[in-house]
Amino acid sequence: MAERQERTAPDAVLTRIGQVVMLHHAGDREEARGRLLDLWAELGEHGDPLHRCTLAHYLADTQDDPSDELAWDLRALSAADEAEGAVGLRAFYPSLHLNLAADYVKLGRAEAARTHLRRARGAAVALGDDGYGDGVRAAISRLELRLGEDDRPDGDSWGPPRQRPN
């Protein structure tokens, strides 16, 4: 019984991260960045990979410099790779790679962006048919259009086949 309660108990660290993310979404970017950095220092480089992945993912969103944003998104991906097999993490990969693709676009590194965009598209099979999945797939499609990607296979998992010129 205690084991079952432990598995269903809310994760205090993820709850704290979520509270700071709400602060960021309310418009207080500086305060959110400071609080997230405090949490990062508290967790340490060897803290739970799921916590570090989530924290770095949101820390990237609070950065002003695209290079700093890229560094945090790379930390998030690295932590996700360490947490292989964590429940629900597989569905996080499309977003992680999408964010990296967007970072590389901001830095003028189109080929690196395309590489991560293809990885995001490939990982998108793990997304559910819900608001989150729909949002990530839509963002992948928007970035594909922006980059002029035309190598998506016909009949991909979330949209109609592209029309090929005759």
One Martini backbone bead per residue (centre of mass of N, CA, C, O) as a GRO file, in nm:
protein
  166
    1MET     BB    1   0.058   0.062  -0.022
    2ALA     BB    2   0.296   0.261   0.005
    3GLU     BB    3   0.395   0.226  -0.284
    4ARG     BB    4   0.140   0.337  -0.422
    5GLN     BB    5   0.146   0.618  -0.291
    6GLU     BB    6   0.424   0.696  -0.400
    7ARG     BB    7   0.340   0.681  -0.710
    8THR     BB    8   0.087   0.903  -0.662
    9ALA     BB    9   0.245   1.116  -0.558
   10PRO     BB   10   0.335   1.417  -0.566
   11ASP     BB   11   0.579   1.614  -0.715
   12ALA     BB   12   0.741   1.865  -0.563
   13VAL     BB   13   0.933   1.968  -0.784
   14LEU     BB   14   0.726   1.988  -1.017
   15THR     BB   15   0.544   2.182  -0.867
   16ARG     BB   16   0.750   2.412  -0.838
   17ILE     BB   17   0.799   2.450  -1.136
   18GLY     BB   18   0.503   2.514  -1.211
   19GLN     BB   19   0.484   2.774  -1.043
   20VAL     BB   20   0.705   2.928  -1.200
   21VAL     BB   21   0.578   2.908  -1.479
   22MET     BB   22   0.332   3.078  -1.407
   23LEU     BB   23   0.495   3.331  -1.356
   24HIS     BB   24   0.606   3.354  -1.641
   25HIS     BB   25   0.323   3.359  -1.787
   26ALA     BB   26   0.251   3.633  -1.623
   27GLY     BB   27   0.547   3.808  -1.690
   28ASP     BB   28   0.795   3.710  -1.481
   29ARG     BB   29   1.091   3.639  -1.600
   30GLU     BB   30   1.310   3.713  -1.392
   31GLU     BB   31   1.191   3.567  -1.146
   32ALA     BB   32   1.177   3.291  -1.277
   33ARG     BB   33   1.474   3.258  -1.339
   34GLY     BB   34   1.573   3.278  -1.047
   35ARG     BB   35   1.408   3.036  -0.933
   36LEU     BB   36   1.514   2.822  -1.130
   37LEU     BB   37   1.812   2.854  -1.051
   38ASP     BB   38   1.771   2.772  -0.758
   39LEU     BB   39   1.670   2.487  -0.826
   40TRP     BB   40   1.921   2.398  -0.976
   41ALA     BB   41   2.113   2.425  -0.732
   42GLU     BB   42   1.957   2.224  -0.556
   43LEU     BB   43   1.983   1.972  -0.745
   44GLY     BB   44   2.200   1.958  -0.938
   45GLU     BB   45   2.382   1.774  -1.175
   46HIS     BB   46   2.274   1.488  -1.008
   47GLY     BB   47   1.996   1.491  -1.031
   48ASP     BB   48   1.710   1.422  -1.134
   49PRO     BB   49   1.654   1.391  -1.467
   50LEU     BB   50   1.359   1.484  -1.483
   51HIS     BB   51   1.401   1.749  -1.335
   52ARG     BB   52   1.627   1.864  -1.514
   53CYS     BB   53   1.472   1.860  -1.777
   54THR     BB   54   1.237   2.042  -1.695
   55LEU     BB   55   1.400   2.283  -1.594
   56ALA     BB   56   1.569   2.339  -1.851
   57HIS     BB   57   1.332   2.378  -2.042
   58TYR     BB   58   1.225   2.637  -1.883
   59LEU     BB   59   1.485   2.803  -1.870
   60ALA     BB   60   1.510   2.859  -2.171
   61ASP     BB   61   1.249   3.049  -2.182
   62THR     BB   62   1.410   3.283  -1.994
   63GLN     BB   63   1.596   3.366  -2.214
   64ASP     BB   64   1.764   3.620  -2.407
   65ASP     BB   65   1.986   3.437  -2.519
   66PRO     BB   66   2.017   3.202  -2.762
   67SER     BB   67   2.266   3.054  -2.642
   68ASP     BB   68   2.139   2.999  -2.365
   69GLU     BB   69   1.896   2.847  -2.464
   70LEU     BB   70   2.053   2.618  -2.594
   71ALA     BB   71   2.201   2.518  -2.341
   72TRP     BB   72   1.939   2.435  -2.188
   73ASP     BB   73   1.824   2.243  -2.408
   74LEU     BB   74   2.068   2.050  -2.396
   75ARG     BB   75   2.031   1.972  -2.100
   76ALA     BB   76   1.752   1.850  -2.133
   77LEU     BB   77   1.831   1.626  -2.330
   78SER     BB   78   2.045   1.492  -2.156
   79ALA     BB   79   1.854   1.421  -1.920
   80ALA     BB   80   1.659   1.251  -2.086
   81ASP     BB   81   1.868   1.036  -2.164
   82GLU     BB   82   1.914   0.949  -1.863
   83ALA     BB   83   1.581   0.893  -1.824
   84GLU     BB   84   1.532   0.640  -1.943
   85GLY     BB   85   1.195   0.526  -1.901
   86ALA     BB   86   1.038   0.748  -1.814
   87VAL     BB   87   0.743   0.850  -1.748
   88GLY     BB   88   0.646   1.039  -2.035
   89LEU     BB   89   0.920   1.120  -2.186
   90ARG     BB   90   0.875   1.043  -2.482
   91ALA     BB   91   0.671   1.294  -2.528
   92PHE     BB   92   0.912   1.516  -2.495
   93TYR     BB   93   1.103   1.499  -2.748
   94PRO     BB   94   0.964   1.676  -2.958
   95SER     BB   95   1.002   1.940  -2.793
   96LEU     BB   96   1.306   1.935  -2.758
   97HIS     BB   97   1.373   1.937  -3.065
   98LEU     BB   98   1.212   2.186  -3.139
   99ASN     BB   99   1.367   2.384  -2.962
  100LEU     BB  100   1.640   2.338  -3.097
  101ALA     BB  101   1.555   2.426  -3.376
  102ALA     BB  102   1.479   2.716  -3.292
  103ASP     BB  103   1.755   2.795  -3.187
  104TYR     BB  104   1.909   2.755  -3.456
  105VAL     BB  105   1.754   2.964  -3.611
  106LYS     BB  106   1.837   3.210  -3.434
  107LEU     BB  107   2.156   3.132  -3.507
  108GLY     BB  108   2.175   3.048  -3.823
  109ARG     BB  109   2.141   2.705  -3.811
  110ALA     BB  110   1.979   2.527  -4.036
  111GLU     BB  111   2.089   2.234  -4.028
  112ALA     BB  112   2.048   2.187  -3.727
  113ALA     BB  113   1.750   2.244  -3.736
  114ARG     BB  114   1.670   2.016  -3.931
  115THR     BB  115   1.765   1.782  -3.759
  116HIS     BB  116   1.569   1.841  -3.514
  117LEU     BB  117   1.310   1.839  -3.677
  118ARG     BB  118   1.327   1.543  -3.763
  119ARG     BB  119   1.331   1.436  -3.472
  120ALA     BB  120   1.061   1.550  -3.389
  121ARG     BB  121   0.894   1.403  -3.602
  122GLY     BB  122   0.979   1.113  -3.518
  123ALA     BB  123   0.880   1.148  -3.208
  124ALA     BB  124   0.565   1.215  -3.255
  125VAL     BB  125   0.446   0.923  -3.216
  126ALA     BB  126   0.423   0.968  -2.888
  127LEU     BB  127   0.185   1.135  -2.924
  128GLY     BB  128  -0.110   1.239  -2.845
  129ASP     BB  129  -0.468   1.295  -2.883
  130ASP     BB  130  -0.414   1.614  -2.792
  131GLY     BB  131  -0.332   1.927  -2.715
  132TYR     BB  132  -0.031   1.881  -2.696
  133GLY     BB  133   0.012   1.720  -2.956
  134ASP     BB  134  -0.115   1.926  -3.147
  135GLY     BB  135   0.081   2.161  -3.077
  136VAL     BB  136   0.346   2.026  -3.160
  137ARG     BB  137   0.271   1.953  -3.449
  138ALA     BB  138   0.214   2.245  -3.537
  139ALA     BB  139   0.499   2.353  -3.476
  140ILE     BB  140   0.647   2.172  -3.670
  141SER     BB  141   0.501   2.268  -3.926
  142ARG     BB  142   0.581   2.567  -3.905
  143LEU     BB  143   0.891   2.517  -3.917
  144GLU     BB  144   0.894   2.377  -4.184
  145LEU     BB  145   0.793   2.616  -4.347
  146ARG     BB  146   1.017   2.815  -4.265
  147LEU     BB  147   1.251   2.607  -4.378
  148GLY     BB  148   1.144   2.441  -4.631
  149GLU     BB  149   1.037   2.170  -4.572
  150ASP     BB  150   1.012   1.862  -4.807
  151ASP     BB  151   1.071   1.559  -4.646
  152ARG     BB  152   0.806   1.465  -4.576
  153PRO     BB  153   0.632   1.203  -4.567
  154ASP     BB  154   0.395   1.053  -4.701
  155GLY     BB  155   0.160   0.995  -4.468
  156ASP     BB  156   0.186   1.098  -4.211
  157SER     BB  157   0.074   1.097  -3.872
  158TRP     BB  158  -0.070   1.423  -3.895
  159GLY     BB  159  -0.115   1.433  -4.216
  160PRO     BB  160  -0.139   1.500  -4.519
  161PRO     BB  161  -0.021   1.467  -4.804
  162ARG     BB  162   0.187   1.599  -5.007
  163GLN     BB  163   0.206   1.792  -5.279
  164ARG     BB  164   0.333   1.713  -5.584
  165PRO     BB  165   0.489   1.809  -5.841
  166ASN     BB  166   0.471   1.729  -6.193
   0.00000   0.00000   0.00000
